[in-house]
Short mmCIF file of C-alpha atoms and ligand atoms in Angstrom, two decimals:
data_model
loop_
_atom_site.label_atom_id
_atom_site.label_comp_id
_atom_site.label_asym_id
_atom_site.label_seq_id
_atom_site.Cartn_x
_atom_site.Cartn_y
_atom_site.Cartn_z
CA UNK A 1 0.01 -0.03 -0.01
CA UNK A 2 1.32 3.43 -0.85
CA UNK A 3 2.00 6.01 1.78
CA UNK A 4 2.06 8.90 -0.73
CA UNK A 5 -0.58 11.61 -0.29
CA UNK A 6 -0.73 14.75 -2.51
CA UNK A 7 2.72 14.58 -3.95
CA UNK A 8 3.04 11.46 -6.12
CA UNK A 9 6.32 12.14 -7.82
CA UNK A 10 9.42 14.31 -7.42
CA UNK A 11 11.08 15.93 -10.42
CA UNK A 12 14.08 14.51 -12.19
CA UNK A 13 17.31 15.42 -10.48
CA UNK A 14 15.49 16.81 -7.40
CA UNK A 15 17.72 16.62 -4.26
CA UNK A 16 15.94 14.74 -1.48
CA UNK A 17 17.71 15.33 1.90
CA UNK A 18 17.60 15.57 5.63
CA UNK A 19 19.19 18.01 7.96
CA UNK A 20 21.21 17.99 11.22
CA UNK A 21 23.41 20.46 13.11
CA UNK A 22 26.55 19.54 15.02
CA UNK A 23 25.57 20.75 18.54
CA UNK A 24 22.10 19.31 18.21
CA UNK A 25 23.12 15.78 17.36
CA UNK A 26 26.73 15.11 18.31
CA UNK A 27 26.70 15.16 22.07
CA UNK A 28 30.21 14.48 23.48
CA UNK A 29 30.60 18.25 24.18
CA UNK A 30 34.12 18.97 25.47
CA UNK A 31 35.36 15.56 24.51
CA UNK A 32 38.56 14.75 22.59
CA UNK A 33 39.86 18.22 22.75
CA UNK A 34 36.72 20.11 21.80
CA UNK A 35 36.46 23.60 23.18
CA UNK A 36 33.31 25.07 24.79
CA UNK A 37 30.64 26.77 22.77
CA UNK A 38 28.50 29.69 23.76
CA UNK A 39 25.91 27.18 24.90
CA UNK A 40 27.71 24.96 27.50
CA UNK A 41 27.70 27.24 30.57
CA UNK A 42 24.47 28.96 29.53
CA UNK A 43 22.53 25.71 29.48
CA UNK A 44 24.03 24.72 32.88
CA UNK A 45 22.96 28.05 34.28
CA UNK A 46 19.42 27.73 32.97
CA UNK A 47 19.26 24.22 34.47
CA UNK A 48 16.45 22.92 32.24
CA UNK A 49 18.34 20.49 29.96
CA UNK A 50 21.91 19.74 28.77
CA UNK A 51 23.25 19.18 25.27
CA UNK A 52 24.59 15.74 26.17
CA UNK A 53 24.16 13.13 24.96
CA UNK A 54 21.86 14.66 22.31
CA UNK A 55 21.60 11.98 19.60
CA UNK A 56 25.11 10.71 20.31
CA UNK A 57 25.92 11.26 16.58
CA UNK A 58 29.59 11.63 17.53
CA UNK A 59 29.63 7.87 18.11
CA UNK A 60 26.49 6.67 16.25
CA UNK A 61 26.78 8.41 12.91
CA UNK A 62 27.51 5.16 11.04
CA UNK A 63 24.08 3.88 12.15
CA UNK A 64 22.25 7.10 11.36
CA UNK A 65 23.83 7.43 7.91
CA UNK A 66 22.99 3.76 7.06
CA UNK A 67 19.35 4.40 8.16
CA UNK A 68 19.26 7.61 6.13
CA UNK A 69 20.49 5.80 3.06
CA UNK A 70 18.08 2.94 3.58
CA UNK A 71 15.10 5.42 3.75
CA UNK A 72 15.96 7.35 0.52
CA UNK A 73 18.02 10.26 1.84
CA UNK A 74 20.55 11.16 -0.84
CA UNK A 75 21.83 14.45 0.73
CA UNK A 76 22.58 15.24 4.39
CA UNK A 77 23.03 18.58 5.97
CA UNK A 78 25.86 18.38 8.52
CA UNK A 79 27.50 21.26 10.24
CA UNK A 80 31.08 21.40 11.42
CA UNK A 81 31.40 22.40 15.05
CA UNK A 82 33.98 25.18 14.98
CA UNK A 83 34.79 24.55 18.65
CA UNK A 84 35.59 20.92 17.89
CA UNK A 85 37.99 21.83 15.10
CA UNK A 86 39.42 24.97 16.77
CA UNK A 87 39.01 24.66 20.53
CA UNK A 88 40.32 28.20 21.13
CA UNK A 89 38.41 29.77 18.19
CA UNK A 90 41.77 30.65 16.54
CA UNK A 91 45.13 29.00 16.84
CA UNK A 92 45.91 25.38 16.24
CA UNK A 93 43.34 22.93 14.95
CA UNK A 94 42.40 19.83 17.06
CA UNK A 95 43.52 16.75 15.12
CA UNK A 96 40.87 14.58 16.69
CA UNK A 97 38.07 16.91 15.65
CA UNK A 98 39.44 17.13 12.10
CA UNK A 99 39.72 13.39 11.88
CA UNK A 100 36.16 13.00 13.09
CA UNK A 101 34.77 15.08 10.25
CA UNK A 102 36.87 13.35 7.69
CA UNK A 103 35.45 10.02 8.82
CA UNK A 104 31.90 11.32 8.95
CA UNK A 105 32.12 12.64 5.33
CA UNK A 106 33.66 9.36 4.20
CA UNK A 107 30.78 7.51 5.76
CA UNK A 108 28.27 9.69 3.88
CA UNK A 109 30.12 8.92 0.56
CA UNK A 110 30.22 5.21 1.34
CA UNK A 111 26.42 5.26 1.39
CA UNK A 112 26.00 7.48 -1.67
CA UNK A 113 25.01 10.46 0.39
CA UNK A 114 26.14 13.93 -0.52
CA UNK A 115 27.17 15.96 2.51
CA UNK A 116 26.00 19.62 2.51
CA UNK A 117 28.20 21.24 5.12
CA UNK A 118 27.44 24.35 7.18
CA UNK A 119 30.34 26.22 8.78
CA UNK A 120 28.38 27.98 11.52
CA UNK A 121 25.06 26.67 12.80
CA UNK A 122 24.05 28.78 15.87
CA UNK A 123 27.15 27.53 17.79
CA UNK A 124 29.88 30.08 18.12
CA UNK A 125 32.91 28.92 20.11
CA UNK A 126 33.19 30.38 23.61
CA UNK A 127 36.30 32.41 22.72
CA UNK A 128 34.41 34.17 20.00
CA UNK A 129 31.28 34.57 22.13
CA UNK A 130 33.14 36.07 25.08
CA UNK A 131 34.67 38.74 22.95
CA UNK A 132 31.32 39.80 21.60
CA UNK A 133 30.27 37.12 19.18
CA UNK A 134 29.23 38.64 15.80
CA UNK A 135 29.07 42.09 17.29
CA UNK A 136 32.90 42.22 17.27
CA UNK A 137 34.29 42.58 13.77
CA UNK A 138 37.54 40.90 14.76
CA UNK A 139 35.50 37.68 14.99
CA UNK A 140 34.75 38.02 11.29
CA UNK A 141 38.51 37.52 10.66
CA UNK A 142 38.48 34.45 12.82
CA UNK A 143 35.52 33.07 10.85
CA UNK A 144 37.29 33.63 7.56
CA UNK A 145 40.45 31.83 8.84
CA UNK A 146 38.27 28.90 10.10
CA UNK A 147 36.35 28.72 6.79
CA UNK A 148 39.62 28.84 4.80
CA UNK A 149 41.01 26.02 6.87
CA UNK A 150 37.99 23.90 6.20
CA UNK A 151 37.98 24.52 2.47
CA UNK A 152 41.66 23.42 2.34
CA UNK A 153 41.22 20.48 4.66
CA UNK A 154 37.99 18.95 3.75
CA UNK A 155 38.47 18.71 -0.02
CA UNK A 156 35.95 15.78 -0.08
CA UNK A 157 33.25 18.33 0.56
CA UNK A 158 31.78 20.21 -2.41
CA UNK A 159 28.56 21.72 -1.02
CA UNK A 160 29.10 24.42 1.46
CA UNK A 161 26.97 26.89 3.44
CA UNK A 162 28.52 29.65 5.41
CA UNK A 163 26.03 30.58 8.14
CA UNK A 164 22.77 29.03 9.09
CA UNK A 165 19.99 31.51 9.85
CA UNK A 166 21.67 34.82 10.79
CA UNK A 167 18.27 36.24 11.64
CA UNK A 168 17.48 33.44 14.20
CA UNK A 169 20.71 33.95 15.95
CA UNK A 170 20.38 37.71 16.12
CA UNK A 171 16.72 37.62 17.13
CA UNK A 172 17.00 34.91 19.79
CA UNK A 173 20.25 36.36 21.26
CA UNK A 174 19.20 39.99 21.39
CA UNK A 175 15.43 40.36 21.09
CA UNK A 176 13.69 37.59 22.92
CA UNK A 177 16.52 36.50 25.22
CA UNK A 178 16.32 32.73 24.34
CA UNK A 179 19.92 32.33 23.21
CA UNK A 180 23.03 33.50 25.06
CA UNK A 181 23.62 36.28 26.03
CA UNK A 182 19.88 36.56 26.44
CA UNK A 183 19.29 40.21 25.86
CA UNK A 184 15.73 41.62 25.54
CA UNK A 185 14.64 43.96 22.87
CA UNK A 186 18.22 45.04 22.01
CA UNK A 187 17.56 45.84 18.44
CA UNK A 188 20.82 47.65 18.06
CA UNK A 189 22.73 44.40 18.72
CA UNK A 190 20.42 42.44 16.56
CA UNK A 191 20.91 44.59 13.55
CA UNK A 192 24.65 44.88 14.09
CA UNK A 193 24.99 41.09 14.39
CA UNK A 194 23.09 40.64 11.12
CA UNK A 195 25.08 43.18 9.34
CA UNK A 196 28.33 41.67 10.53
CA UNK A 197 27.20 38.16 9.58
CA UNK A 198 26.26 39.39 6.10
CA UNK A 199 29.75 40.83 5.78
CA UNK A 200 31.32 37.63 7.07
CA UNK A 201 29.33 35.63 4.51
CA UNK A 202 30.50 37.92 1.76
CA UNK A 203 34.22 37.67 2.76
CA UNK A 204 34.06 33.86 3.00
CA UNK A 205 32.39 33.44 -0.30
CA UNK A 206 35.09 35.55 -1.88
CA UNK A 207 37.85 33.50 -0.24
CA UNK A 208 36.21 30.38 -1.46
CA UNK A 209 36.05 31.55 -5.11
CA UNK A 210 39.49 33.15 -5.08
CA UNK A 211 40.97 30.01 -3.62
CA UNK A 212 39.65 28.08 -6.63
CA UNK A 213 37.86 25.50 -4.39
CA UNK A 214 35.67 23.10 -6.26
CA UNK A 215 31.96 23.02 -5.48
CA UNK A 216 29.24 25.37 -4.48
CA UNK A 217 28.75 27.82 -1.61
CA UNK A 218 25.81 29.90 -0.34
CA UNK A 219 24.11 31.12 2.79
CA UNK A 220 20.96 29.83 4.62
CA UNK A 221 18.23 32.27 5.53
CA UNK A 222 15.21 31.48 7.65
CA UNK A 223 12.39 33.23 6.01
CA UNK A 224 8.94 33.87 7.32
CA UNK A 225 6.25 35.60 5.21
CA UNK A 226 4.40 38.18 7.27
CA UNK A 227 0.71 38.78 6.81
CA UNK A 228 -1.46 41.52 8.38
CA UNK A 229 -4.49 40.38 10.29
CA UNK A 230 -7.32 42.73 9.67
CA UNK A 231 -6.70 44.47 6.44
CA UNK A 232 -6.11 48.03 7.71
CA UNK A 233 -3.42 50.48 6.54
CA UNK A 234 -1.88 50.34 10.06
CA UNK A 235 -1.75 46.55 10.02
CA UNK A 236 -0.39 46.40 6.57
CA UNK A 237 2.37 48.74 7.64
CA UNK A 238 3.07 46.68 10.69
CA UNK A 239 3.48 43.66 8.50
CA UNK A 240 5.79 45.51 6.17
CA UNK A 241 7.96 46.62 9.12
CA UNK A 242 8.21 43.19 10.48
CA UNK A 243 9.03 41.74 7.07
CA UNK A 244 11.77 44.24 6.74
CA UNK A 245 13.24 43.07 10.00
CA UNK A 246 12.76 39.37 9.49
CA UNK A 247 13.46 38.88 5.72
CA UNK A 248 14.34 41.86 3.72
CA UNK A 249 17.29 43.17 5.77
CA UNK A 250 19.38 40.01 5.14
CA UNK A 251 17.99 39.30 1.68
CA UNK A 252 18.85 42.80 0.57
CA UNK A 253 22.40 42.50 1.91
CA UNK A 254 22.77 39.12 0.27
CA UNK A 255 21.35 39.88 -3.16
CA UNK A 256 21.79 43.68 -3.57
CA UNK A 257 24.81 44.07 -1.35
CA UNK A 258 23.07 47.02 0.43
CA UNK A 259 19.64 47.92 1.76
CA UNK A 260 17.23 49.17 -0.84
CA UNK A 261 15.76 52.68 -0.20
CA UNK A 262 12.45 51.13 0.96
CA UNK A 263 14.05 48.58 3.35
CA UNK A 264 16.35 51.28 4.60
CA UNK A 265 13.33 53.53 5.46
CA UNK A 266 11.61 50.70 7.26
CA UNK A 267 14.66 49.78 9.20
CA UNK A 268 15.15 53.42 10.18
CA UNK A 269 11.62 53.61 11.46
CA UNK A 270 12.21 50.42 13.68
CA UNK A 271 15.42 51.96 14.90
CA UNK A 272 13.58 55.15 15.65
CA UNK A 273 10.86 53.56 17.79
CA UNK A 274 13.08 51.12 19.47
CA UNK A 275 15.90 53.65 19.98
CA UNK A 276 18.31 51.45 18.12
CA UNK A 277 21.32 52.01 15.80
CA UNK A 278 24.04 50.11 14.22
CA UNK A 279 27.20 50.93 12.31
CA UNK A 280 28.16 50.29 8.73
CA UNK A 281 31.78 50.92 7.88
CA UNK A 282 33.00 52.43 4.67
CA UNK A 283 33.41 49.66 2.14
CA UNK A 284 31.11 47.16 3.79
CA UNK A 285 28.47 47.50 1.12
CA UNK A 286 31.16 47.30 -1.61
CA UNK A 287 32.32 43.97 -0.26
CA UNK A 288 28.75 42.70 -0.07
CA UNK A 289 28.04 43.84 -3.62
CA UNK A 290 31.20 42.10 -4.88
CA UNK A 291 29.84 38.82 -3.33
CA UNK A 292 26.24 38.97 -4.78
CA UNK A 293 27.08 37.08 -7.90
CA UNK A 294 29.35 34.54 -6.23
CA UNK A 295 26.53 32.75 -4.44
CA UNK A 296 26.04 29.37 -6.10
CA UNK A 297 22.74 28.64 -4.25
CA UNK A 298 20.44 29.95 -1.59
CA UNK A 299 19.26 27.82 1.33
CA UNK A 300 15.83 28.68 2.64
CA UNK A 301 14.63 27.37 6.03
CA UNK A 302 10.92 27.65 6.26
CA UNK A 303 8.73 26.59 9.16
CA UNK A 304 5.91 29.16 9.46
CA UNK A 305 4.61 32.57 8.64
CA UNK A 306 3.69 35.24 11.09
CA UNK A 307 0.40 37.06 11.36
CA UNK A 308 0.64 40.58 12.87
CA UNK A 309 -1.17 43.70 13.68
CA UNK A 310 -0.06 47.20 14.54
CA UNK A 311 1.09 47.72 18.18
CA UNK A 312 1.92 50.90 20.02
CA UNK A 313 2.25 49.72 23.64
CA UNK A 314 5.36 48.55 25.50
CA UNK A 315 7.61 45.73 24.42
CA UNK A 316 6.70 42.33 25.78
CA UNK A 317 7.89 38.80 25.05
CA UNK A 318 7.10 35.29 26.23
CA UNK A 319 8.57 32.54 24.16
CA UNK A 320 6.90 29.15 24.20
CA UNK A 321 9.80 26.82 24.84
CA UNK A 322 7.75 24.12 26.58
CA UNK A 323 5.07 23.00 24.10
CA UNK A 324 2.23 24.47 26.27
CA UNK A 325 -0.09 25.65 23.58
CA UNK A 326 -1.23 29.29 23.50
CA UNK A 327 1.61 30.71 25.70
CA UNK A 328 3.42 32.85 23.08
CA UNK A 329 3.47 36.59 23.33
CA UNK A 330 5.47 38.94 21.14
CA UNK A 331 4.67 42.69 21.17
CA UNK A 332 7.10 45.21 19.83
CA UNK A 333 6.46 48.84 20.40
CA UNK A 334 5.89 50.75 17.15
CA UNK A 335 6.52 47.61 15.02
CA UNK A 336 4.00 44.90 15.43
CA UNK A 337 2.33 42.34 17.62
CA UNK A 338 1.99 38.62 16.75
CA UNK A 339 -1.63 37.49 16.57
CA UNK A 340 -3.19 34.14 16.13
CA UNK A 341 -5.01 33.54 12.87
CA UNK A 342 -8.15 31.61 13.78
CA UNK A 343 -8.18 29.85 10.41
CA UNK A 344 -4.62 28.54 10.67
CA UNK A 345 -3.83 25.52 12.81
CA UNK A 346 -0.81 25.68 15.16
CA UNK A 347 1.60 23.23 16.80
CA UNK A 348 1.88 22.80 20.59
CA UNK A 349 4.68 25.39 20.34
CA UNK A 350 2.35 27.92 18.63
CA UNK A 351 3.98 27.60 15.25
CA UNK A 352 1.58 28.26 12.45
CA UNK A 353 1.02 25.31 10.07
CA UNK A 354 0.70 27.13 6.73
CA UNK A 355 2.17 25.52 3.51
CA UNK A 356 0.89 28.44 1.37
CA UNK A 357 3.44 30.50 3.24
CA UNK A 358 6.17 28.48 1.60
CA UNK A 359 4.72 29.14 -1.85
CA UNK A 360 4.33 32.87 -1.09
CA UNK A 361 7.90 33.39 0.29
CA UNK A 362 9.37 31.50 -2.73
CA UNK A 363 7.45 33.80 -5.08
CA UNK A 364 8.42 36.87 -3.17
CA UNK A 365 12.16 35.98 -3.22
CA UNK A 366 11.88 35.19 -6.95
CA UNK A 367 10.05 38.44 -7.76
CA UNK A 368 12.10 40.80 -5.54
CA UNK A 369 15.61 39.48 -5.80
CA UNK A 370 16.42 38.81 -9.47
CA UNK A 371 20.02 37.91 -8.57
CA UNK A 372 19.07 35.01 -6.47
CA UNK A 373 20.70 31.68 -7.51
CA UNK A 374 19.07 28.23 -7.36
CA UNK A 375 17.06 27.65 -4.13
CA UNK A 376 17.12 24.61 -1.82
CA UNK A 377 14.74 24.32 1.05
CA UNK A 378 17.34 23.41 3.57
CA UNK A 379 15.01 22.93 6.59
CA UNK A 380 11.36 22.36 6.91
CA UNK A 381 9.49 19.98 9.27
CA UNK A 382 7.10 19.42 12.18
CA UNK A 383 8.14 19.57 15.83
CA UNK A 384 5.77 17.48 17.98
CA UNK A 385 5.67 15.27 21.05
CA UNK A 386 5.92 12.00 19.20
CA UNK A 387 5.27 8.73 21.21
CA UNK A 388 6.35 5.24 20.61
CA UNK A 389 3.66 2.63 19.91
CA UNK A 390 2.80 0.09 22.66
CA UNK A 391 5.32 -2.38 21.40
CA UNK A 392 8.03 0.25 21.34
CA UNK A 393 9.07 -0.43 17.76
CA UNK A 394 7.31 2.18 15.64
CA UNK A 395 6.08 5.80 15.66
CA UNK A 396 2.97 6.59 13.65
CA UNK A 397 3.62 10.23 12.72
CA UNK A 398 1.06 10.68 10.02
CA UNK A 399 0.80 14.42 11.08
CA UNK A 400 4.39 14.88 10.06
CA UNK A 401 3.92 13.07 6.71
CA UNK A 402 0.92 15.44 6.11
CA UNK A 403 3.07 18.49 6.98
CA UNK A 404 5.99 17.57 4.77
CA UNK A 405 3.78 16.43 1.90
CA UNK A 406 1.71 19.67 1.91
CA UNK A 407 4.92 21.78 1.98
CA UNK A 408 6.42 19.77 -0.77
CA UNK A 409 3.21 20.36 -2.77
CA UNK A 410 3.58 24.04 -2.31
CA UNK A 411 7.26 23.91 -3.29
CA UNK A 412 6.34 22.03 -6.47
CA UNK A 413 3.62 24.68 -7.30
CA UNK A 414 6.18 27.37 -6.95
CA UNK A 415 8.49 25.47 -9.31
CA UNK A 416 5.68 25.09 -11.79
CA UNK A 417 5.29 28.84 -11.55
CA UNK A 418 8.84 29.45 -12.44
CA UNK A 419 10.77 29.47 -9.20
CA UNK A 420 14.10 27.51 -9.44
CA UNK A 421 13.88 25.24 -6.39
CA UNK A 422 16.04 22.25 -6.64
CA UNK A 423 15.84 20.31 -3.43
CA UNK A 424 14.33 19.75 0.01
CA UNK A 425 15.90 18.81 3.24
CA UNK A 426 13.61 17.51 6.07
CA UNK A 427 14.36 18.90 9.47
CA UNK A 428 15.46 16.59 10.91
CA UNK A 429 17.12 13.28 10.12
CA UNK A 430 16.64 11.99 13.64
CA UNK A 431 15.20 13.44 16.78
CA UNK A 432 17.66 16.00 18.19
CA UNK A 433 18.40 18.45 20.92
CA UNK A 434 16.41 21.69 20.36
CA UNK A 435 18.07 24.91 21.47
CA UNK A 436 15.22 26.39 23.54
CA UNK A 437 13.11 23.31 23.99
CA UNK A 438 15.45 20.49 24.90
CA UNK A 439 14.24 17.03 24.10
CA UNK A 440 10.46 16.87 23.96
CA UNK A 441 10.17 18.67 20.60
CA UNK A 442 10.83 16.01 18.08
CA UNK A 443 11.30 16.47 14.39
CA UNK A 444 13.07 13.34 13.20
CA UNK A 445 12.36 10.74 10.56
CA UNK A 446 13.81 8.46 13.25
CA UNK A 447 12.79 8.38 16.84
CA UNK A 448 15.52 8.41 19.47
CA UNK A 449 15.08 7.00 22.94
CA UNK A 450 17.43 9.57 24.56
CA UNK A 451 18.02 7.31 27.57
CA UNK A 452 19.26 4.23 25.62
CA UNK A 453 20.05 5.92 22.27
CA UNK A 454 17.93 3.28 20.56
CA UNK A 455 16.73 4.35 17.03
CA UNK A 456 13.19 3.55 16.09
CA UNK A 457 11.70 4.01 12.54
CA UNK A 458 8.89 6.54 12.16
CA UNK A 459 6.19 6.16 9.52
CA UNK A 460 7.61 9.32 7.98
CA UNK A 461 10.92 7.47 7.27
CA UNK A 462 8.99 4.88 5.33
CA UNK A 463 7.20 7.66 3.46
CA UNK A 464 10.60 9.35 2.79
CA UNK A 465 11.80 6.08 1.17
CA UNK A 466 8.74 5.93 -1.10
CA UNK A 467 8.80 9.56 -2.22
CA UNK A 468 12.57 9.37 -2.90
CA UNK A 469 12.05 6.36 -5.14
CA UNK A 470 9.95 8.53 -7.49
CA UNK A 471 12.98 10.64 -8.51
CA UNK A 472 14.47 9.57 -11.79
C1 LIG B 1 15.97 26.22 12.84
C2 LIG B 1 17.39 25.88 13.24
C3 LIG B 1 17.58 24.46 13.69
C4 LIG B 1 16.42 23.86 14.46
C5 LIG B 1 15.07 24.31 13.85
C6 LIG B 1 13.87 23.99 14.81
O1 LIG B 1 15.87 27.62 13.14
O2 LIG B 1 18.30 26.10 12.14
O3 LIG B 1 18.75 24.36 14.29
O4 LIG B 1 16.56 24.03 15.78
O5 LIG B 1 15.00 25.71 13.63
O6 LIG B 1 13.77 24.90 15.82
P1 LIG B 1 13.35 24.46 17.22
O7 LIG B 1 14.34 23.33 17.68
O8 LIG B 1 13.50 25.69 18.15
O9 LIG B 1 11.96 23.98 17.21
#
């Protein structure tokens, strides 16, 4: 019996993949010469959960990669932990860390899986973090050195991404206080970090191309279409402001190498109401402009849209990091307030389930950024409180199959309408450690019993195998 739903067939040459991130799967933090990351002490101080053992990918990657291959996965997003390779951010590399990644990439190849490798996935090393993380421009030099080392060392990798989701890092670090250093409504730092990450990306792309390295390179942006609730001019303006913050700031820097006049005006308005500012040095935009055409592809992580209305009161945030439905609040003075759309279902973490949003954001990127290269959806998936069946040998996650199937359907419609989307990576390959949520928010095609590290097949893995088999 077929498990396929709306989508019956994937296009020829389509890349079917799954995604992971070093700190969320490896465990073994601090082992074999690894340095600390920005998370280690922060998580201890919060006292809710720890990043060990995560999915113990550090030891169990052969099993996970075999399972991935057996269930149709042809491409795997993996990130390199900077702190495992350079324990002191700069200085000498850690040979054990370097060896681990060589072995990991070799294991992928052994199973016919193409590794797509991210250099920075929300996990700055502690040395970089303690001197200001992305706010300190000296750290851009460190990142360029680390990237250059990786390009020269890991010649078996040909698909690279520089930074995963600059917006999420900047927003969770400085606006809603979920990521270290847990600042609240510090829009200055959030814009500065995004600007500096865009510059870091531009420099690394240049180094990659000038070094004559083989393969492709790009950046990964998390994009969220923003819709006004209640079609009034004020609410439409609120949506435009929030879209400028969430999407346009970084897309403009990536694909125009500067902010357009309209984006610039919107960002200035946000800075005005939030008493924020950030600095741009002479030449920054020149460097960004020089890098625009050097991007070989764009990764888009899409989970959900945001519905907003105008808001003039005081700032207030409550992030739902527990899966207690209906507990999210985000109100930003003079910008917007998040509101629930009664017609759109949500997860236990209040994330909107809205496949049309993927179609819309793809069309928006295509229409507004003519210089964009080929697009890959590098993350999309459903976080839920999956449970094992009574026998403990299967997880029936039909809701996840529906979620992925509907988003894939939206992606294929965007393709039919002319958007060059070439692949899709399910977040995530296996259940993993989630930054703000710990271990009860599960996304995997494979279930992990975090006590025993036993892997259990979910129905979505069987579906993955079937949909992958439709690619010529
Ligand atoms: C993206 C990150 C991933 C992953 C995912 C799910 O923003 O790139 O690392 O965590 O979101 O988010 P969460 O674990 O908070 O549900």
